[in-house]
Amino acid sequence: MKINSNSYSKINLVILSVALLAILTDFVLSFFQGSITDSWWLGLGGLFIILFLFYRGPNEFKYDSEGEVLNFTTTDNLWGRLIRSYNKHYEFPKRRLHSYRFKNVLFRRRLIIFIKSRSGGIKERSMLVSYLNGSQVRSLENSLKKYSHRGKNDGRKSGSKSRESGEQS
């Protein structure tokens, strides 16, 4: 299964351009006498829009479960060069996925995955997936549920519990 949410990159570029234009307009209008009190909301609104884009996180998420590995990638063309944590890539075998969790906060969604390490511990990895729509989140959740070992008989192989109980009776 593949999930790709790169349709928001162009929209975010337009929104960022409008926000920067609002801040620039406020800056230019502040040089004219009497206009400093009339245009303050332009700069403030532009600044809030930029902070909101930072808050939401990277706008592109790719998920691929074809083959023997799970691939998770987040990138952002606008802020990826400035904020390194926006560009993440995790690739691991399907059998190592222990569990997952979604954490929703106002206008922000985070995917936390738990991976079994070779030493027997569990590693936690997280990434922002705020730009996934509802159907993409459901598809991702169904796919992860299929490969999650915590949900499958507490990590046992299917049928092993029924054989043990059948032999005792």
mmCIF file of N, CA and C in Angstrom, residues 18-89:
data_model
loop_
_atom_site.group_PDB
_atom_site.id
_atom_site.type_symbol
_atom_site.label_atom_id
_atom_site.label_comp_id
_atom_site.label_asym_id
_atom_site.label_seq_id
_atom_site.Cartn_x
_atom_site.Cartn_y
_atom_site.Cartn_z
ATOM 1 N N VAL A 18 1.507 34.787 0.317
ATOM 2 C CA VAL A 18 0.536 35.794 0.765
ATOM 3 C C VAL A 18 0.955 36.362 2.122
ATOM 4 N N ALA A 19 1.425 35.510 3.013
ATOM 5 C CA ALA A 19 1.853 35.962 4.341
ATOM 6 C C ALA A 19 3.061 36.888 4.238
ATOM 7 N N LEU A 20 4.029 36.530 3.415
ATOM 8 C CA LEU A 20 5.200 37.397 3.230
ATOM 9 C C LEU A 20 4.829 38.716 2.558
ATOM 10 N N LEU A 21 3.882 38.665 1.630
ATOM 11 C CA LEU A 21 3.408 39.895 0.985
ATOM 12 C C LEU A 21 2.705 40.797 1.994
ATOM 13 N N ALA A 22 1.948 40.217 2.914
ATOM 14 C CA ALA A 22 1.271 41.001 3.955
ATOM 15 C C ALA A 22 2.283 41.665 4.877
ATOM 16 N N ILE A 23 3.330 40.936 5.262
ATOM 17 C CA ILE A 23 4.362 41.515 6.122
ATOM 18 C C ILE A 23 5.115 42.616 5.392
ATOM 19 N N LEU A 24 5.432 42.399 4.119
ATOM 20 C CA LEU A 24 6.130 43.413 3.321
ATOM 21 C C LEU A 24 5.257 44.653 3.136
ATOM 22 N N THR A 25 3.978 44.458 2.897
ATOM 23 C CA THR A 25 3.060 45.593 2.743
ATOM 24 C C THR A 25 2.975 46.399 4.035
ATOM 25 N N ASP A 26 2.912 45.706 5.153
ATOM 26 C CA ASP A 26 2.892 46.394 6.444
ATOM 27 C C ASP A 26 4.175 47.194 6.646
ATOM 28 N N PHE A 27 5.301 46.623 6.277
ATOM 29 C CA PHE A 27 6.587 47.303 6.431
ATOM 30 C C PHE A 27 6.659 48.549 5.551
ATOM 31 N N VAL A 28 6.213 48.434 4.311
ATOM 32 C CA VAL A 28 6.251 49.583 3.393
ATOM 33 C C VAL A 28 5.275 50.665 3.837
ATOM 34 N N LEU A 29 4.071 50.280 4.243
ATOM 35 C CA LEU A 29 3.069 51.261 4.670
ATOM 36 C C LEU A 29 3.448 51.951 5.977
ATOM 37 N N SER A 30 4.326 51.349 6.762
ATOM 38 C CA SER A 30 4.708 51.969 8.028
ATOM 39 C C SER A 30 5.571 53.209 7.815
ATOM 40 N N PHE A 31 6.136 53.377 6.631
ATOM 41 C CA PHE A 31 6.944 54.561 6.350
ATOM 42 C C PHE A 31 6.102 55.795 6.027
ATOM 43 N N PHE A 32 4.847 55.588 5.643
ATOM 44 C CA PHE A 32 3.977 56.715 5.352
ATOM 45 C C PHE A 32 3.365 57.253 6.635
ATOM 46 N N GLN A 33 3.257 58.550 6.716
ATOM 47 C CA GLN A 33 2.756 59.182 7.930
ATOM 48 C C GLN A 33 1.268 58.881 8.121
ATOM 49 N N GLY A 34 0.899 58.489 9.346
ATOM 50 C CA GLY A 34 -0.493 58.226 9.692
ATOM 51 C C GLY A 34 -0.968 56.829 9.365
ATOM 52 N N SER A 35 -0.173 56.042 8.662
ATOM 53 C CA SER A 35 -0.636 54.710 8.291
ATOM 54 C C SER A 35 -0.126 53.620 9.225
ATOM 55 N N ILE A 36 0.688 53.993 10.194
ATOM 56 C CA ILE A 36 1.258 52.973 11.077
ATOM 57 C C ILE A 36 0.199 52.305 11.941
ATOM 58 N N THR A 37 -0.834 53.014 12.323
ATOM 59 C CA THR A 37 -1.881 52.423 13.151
ATOM 60 C C THR A 37 -2.939 51.723 12.309
ATOM 61 N N ASP A 38 -2.990 51.988 11.009
ATOM 62 C CA ASP A 38 -4.020 51.411 10.167
ATOM 63 C C ASP A 38 -3.647 50.039 9.603
ATOM 64 N N SER A 39 -2.359 49.727 9.468
ATOM 65 C CA SER A 39 -1.975 48.488 8.779
ATOM 66 C C SER A 39 -1.227 47.490 9.662
ATOM 67 N N TRP A 40 -1.284 47.654 10.966
ATOM 68 C CA TRP A 40 -0.558 46.746 11.849
ATOM 69 C C TRP A 40 -1.063 45.310 11.763
ATOM 70 N N TRP A 41 -2.342 45.122 11.451
ATOM 71 C CA TRP A 41 -2.942 43.801 11.385
ATOM 72 C C TRP A 41 -2.402 42.986 10.220
ATOM 73 N N LEU A 42 -1.909 43.664 9.161
ATOM 74 C CA LEU A 42 -1.338 42.932 8.027
ATOM 75 C C LEU A 42 -0.091 42.151 8.440
ATOM 76 N N GLY A 43 0.821 42.837 9.098
ATOM 77 C CA GLY A 43 2.048 42.177 9.541
ATOM 78 C C GLY A 43 1.787 41.101 10.569
ATOM 79 N N LEU A 44 0.885 41.381 11.490
ATOM 80 C CA LEU A 44 0.553 40.406 12.525
ATOM 81 C C LEU A 44 -0.121 39.172 11.922
ATOM 82 N N GLY A 45 -1.018 39.394 10.990
ATOM 83 C CA GLY A 45 -1.679 38.272 10.313
ATOM 84 C C GLY A 45 -0.694 37.434 9.514
ATOM 85 N N GLY A 46 0.223 38.083 8.814
ATOM 86 C CA GLY A 46 1.250 37.350 8.073
ATOM 87 C C GLY A 46 2.148 36.543 8.984
ATOM 88 N N LEU A 47 2.498 37.114 10.126
ATOM 89 C CA LEU A 47 3.332 36.416 11.089
ATOM 90 C C LEU A 47 2.603 35.201 11.680
ATOM 91 N N PHE A 48 1.314 35.343 11.988
ATOM 92 C CA PHE A 48 0.533 34.215 12.494
ATOM 93 C C PHE A 48 0.422 33.092 11.463
ATOM 94 N N ILE A 49 0.281 33.449 10.199
ATOM 95 C CA ILE A 49 0.198 32.432 9.150
ATOM 96 C C ILE A 49 1.507 31.659 9.043
ATOM 97 N N ILE A 50 2.631 32.348 9.099
ATOM 98 C CA ILE A 50 3.931 31.676 9.031
ATOM 99 C C ILE A 50 4.132 30.772 10.242
ATOM 100 N N LEU A 51 3.763 31.243 11.428
ATOM 101 C CA LEU A 51 3.886 30.413 12.633
ATOM 102 C C LEU A 51 2.975 29.190 12.561
ATOM 103 N N PHE A 52 1.800 29.354 11.966
ATOM 104 C CA PHE A 52 0.882 28.223 11.804
ATOM 105 C C PHE A 52 1.475 27.166 10.871
ATOM 106 N N LEU A 53 2.130 27.608 9.790
ATOM 107 C CA LEU A 53 2.767 26.657 8.875
ATOM 108 C C LEU A 53 3.905 25.906 9.570
ATOM 109 N N PHE A 54 4.668 26.606 10.411
ATOM 110 C CA PHE A 54 5.702 25.938 11.210
ATOM 111 C C PHE A 54 5.078 24.908 12.146
ATOM 112 N N TYR A 55 4.004 25.286 12.783
ATOM 113 C CA TYR A 55 3.341 24.436 13.772
ATOM 114 C C TYR A 55 2.818 23.143 13.157
ATOM 115 N N ARG A 56 2.243 23.226 11.967
ATOM 116 C CA ARG A 56 1.672 22.041 11.318
ATOM 117 C C ARG A 56 2.730 21.012 10.953
ATOM 118 N N GLY A 57 3.928 21.453 10.617
ATOM 119 C CA GLY A 57 5.005 20.520 10.298
ATOM 120 C C GLY A 57 5.169 20.323 8.808
ATOM 121 N N PRO A 58 5.918 19.282 8.445
ATOM 122 C CA PRO A 58 6.189 19.034 7.019
ATOM 123 C C PRO A 58 4.915 18.688 6.262
ATOM 124 N N ASN A 59 4.856 19.137 5.015
ATOM 125 C CA ASN A 59 3.618 18.980 4.271
ATOM 126 C C ASN A 59 3.593 17.757 3.364
ATOM 127 N N GLU A 60 4.652 16.982 3.323
ATOM 128 C CA GLU A 60 4.655 15.808 2.460
ATOM 129 C C GLU A 60 4.982 14.570 3.285
ATOM 130 N N PHE A 61 4.123 13.571 3.192
ATOM 131 C CA PHE A 61 4.311 12.307 3.887
ATOM 132 C C PHE A 61 4.155 11.186 2.881
ATOM 133 N N LYS A 62 5.098 10.252 2.897
ATOM 134 C CA LYS A 62 5.030 9.092 2.012
ATOM 135 C C LYS A 62 5.141 7.833 2.854
ATOM 136 N N TYR A 63 4.282 6.880 2.541
ATOM 137 C CA TYR A 63 4.283 5.584 3.215
ATOM 138 C C TYR A 63 4.227 4.510 2.155
ATOM 139 N N ASP A 64 5.076 3.498 2.304
ATOM 140 C CA ASP A 64 5.110 2.398 1.349
ATOM 141 C C ASP A 64 5.285 1.102 2.125
ATOM 142 N N SER A 65 4.366 0.163 1.931
ATOM 143 C CA SER A 65 4.456 -1.114 2.624
ATOM 144 C C SER A 65 4.623 -2.272 1.653
ATOM 145 N N GLU A 66 4.948 -1.992 0.411
ATOM 146 C CA GLU A 66 5.136 -3.062 -0.555
ATOM 147 C C GLU A 66 6.510 -3.677 -0.362
ATOM 148 N N GLY A 67 6.590 -4.979 -0.520
ATOM 149 C CA GLY A 67 7.845 -5.674 -0.290
ATOM 150 C C GLY A 67 7.956 -6.126 1.155
ATOM 151 N N GLU A 68 9.165 -6.285 1.630
ATOM 152 C CA GLU A 68 9.414 -6.791 2.977
ATOM 153 C C GLU A 68 9.660 -5.708 4.008
ATOM 154 N N VAL A 69 9.687 -4.451 3.598
ATOM 155 C CA VAL A 69 10.000 -3.363 4.526
ATOM 156 C C VAL A 69 8.893 -2.320 4.533
ATOM 157 N N LEU A 70 8.838 -1.563 5.626
ATOM 158 C CA LEU A 70 7.948 -0.412 5.746
ATOM 159 C C LEU A 70 8.793 0.840 5.574
ATOM 160 N N ASN A 71 8.347 1.751 4.742
ATOM 161 C CA ASN A 71 9.050 3.015 4.497
ATOM 162 C C ASN A 71 8.162 4.172 4.932
ATOM 163 N N PHE A 72 8.699 5.031 5.782
ATOM 164 C CA PHE A 72 8.035 6.246 6.225
ATOM 165 C C PHE A 72 8.950 7.405 5.873
ATOM 166 N N THR A 73 8.427 8.420 5.182
ATOM 167 C CA THR A 73 9.242 9.572 4.806
ATOM 168 C C THR A 73 8.424 10.844 4.981
ATOM 169 N N THR A 74 9.012 11.836 5.635
ATOM 170 C CA THR A 74 8.415 13.169 5.691
ATOM 171 C C THR A 74 9.422 14.158 5.135
ATOM 172 N N THR A 75 8.934 15.053 4.292
ATOM 173 C CA THR A 75 9.787 16.087 3.712
ATOM 174 C C THR A 75 8.991 17.382 3.607
ATOM 175 N N ASP A 76 9.709 18.457 3.485
ATOM 176 C CA ASP A 76 9.097 19.763 3.271
ATOM 177 C C ASP A 76 10.029 20.563 2.375
ATOM 178 N N ASN A 77 9.503 20.977 1.234
ATOM 179 C CA ASN A 77 10.329 21.724 0.289
ATOM 180 C C ASN A 77 10.632 23.132 0.763
ATOM 181 N N LEU A 78 9.718 23.744 1.532
ATOM 182 C CA LEU A 78 9.921 25.117 1.993
ATOM 183 C C LEU A 78 10.865 25.204 3.180
ATOM 184 N N TRP A 79 10.560 24.458 4.242
ATOM 185 C CA TRP A 79 11.277 24.602 5.506
ATOM 186 C C TRP A 79 12.286 23.485 5.750
ATOM 187 N N GLY A 80 12.379 22.520 4.851
ATOM 188 C CA GLY A 80 13.254 21.370 5.049
ATOM 189 C C GLY A 80 14.724 21.718 5.173
ATOM 190 N N ARG A 81 15.163 22.761 4.490
ATOM 191 C CA ARG A 81 16.575 23.161 4.573
ATOM 192 C C ARG A 81 16.884 23.863 5.890
ATOM 193 N N LEU A 82 15.911 24.557 6.449
ATOM 194 C CA LEU A 82 16.127 25.274 7.704
ATOM 195 C C LEU A 82 15.910 24.386 8.926
ATOM 196 N N ILE A 83 14.894 23.541 8.878
ATOM 197 C CA ILE A 83 14.545 22.695 10.012
ATOM 198 C C ILE A 83 14.806 21.241 9.610
ATOM 199 N N ARG A 84 15.901 20.688 10.071
ATOM 200 C CA ARG A 84 16.322 19.336 9.672
ATOM 201 C C ARG A 84 15.356 18.254 10.161
ATOM 202 N N SER A 85 14.657 18.508 11.247
ATOM 203 C CA SER A 85 13.744 17.487 11.765
ATOM 204 C C SER A 85 12.512 17.297 10.882
ATOM 205 N N TYR A 86 12.306 18.179 9.916
ATOM 206 C CA TYR A 86 11.188 18.014 8.992
ATOM 207 C C TYR A 86 11.466 16.922 7.960
ATOM 208 N N ASN A 87 12.720 16.652 7.678
ATOM 209 C CA ASN A 87 13.091 15.632 6.699
ATOM 210 C C ASN A 87 13.507 14.370 7.442
ATOM 211 N N LYS A 88 12.589 13.405 7.510
ATOM 212 C CA LYS A 88 12.852 12.149 8.200
ATOM 213 C C LYS A 88 12.559 10.987 7.267
ATOM 214 N N HIS A 89 13.332 9.918 7.454
ATOM 215 C CA HIS A 89 13.095 8.698 6.688
ATOM 216 C C HIS A 89 13.375 7.504 7.593
#
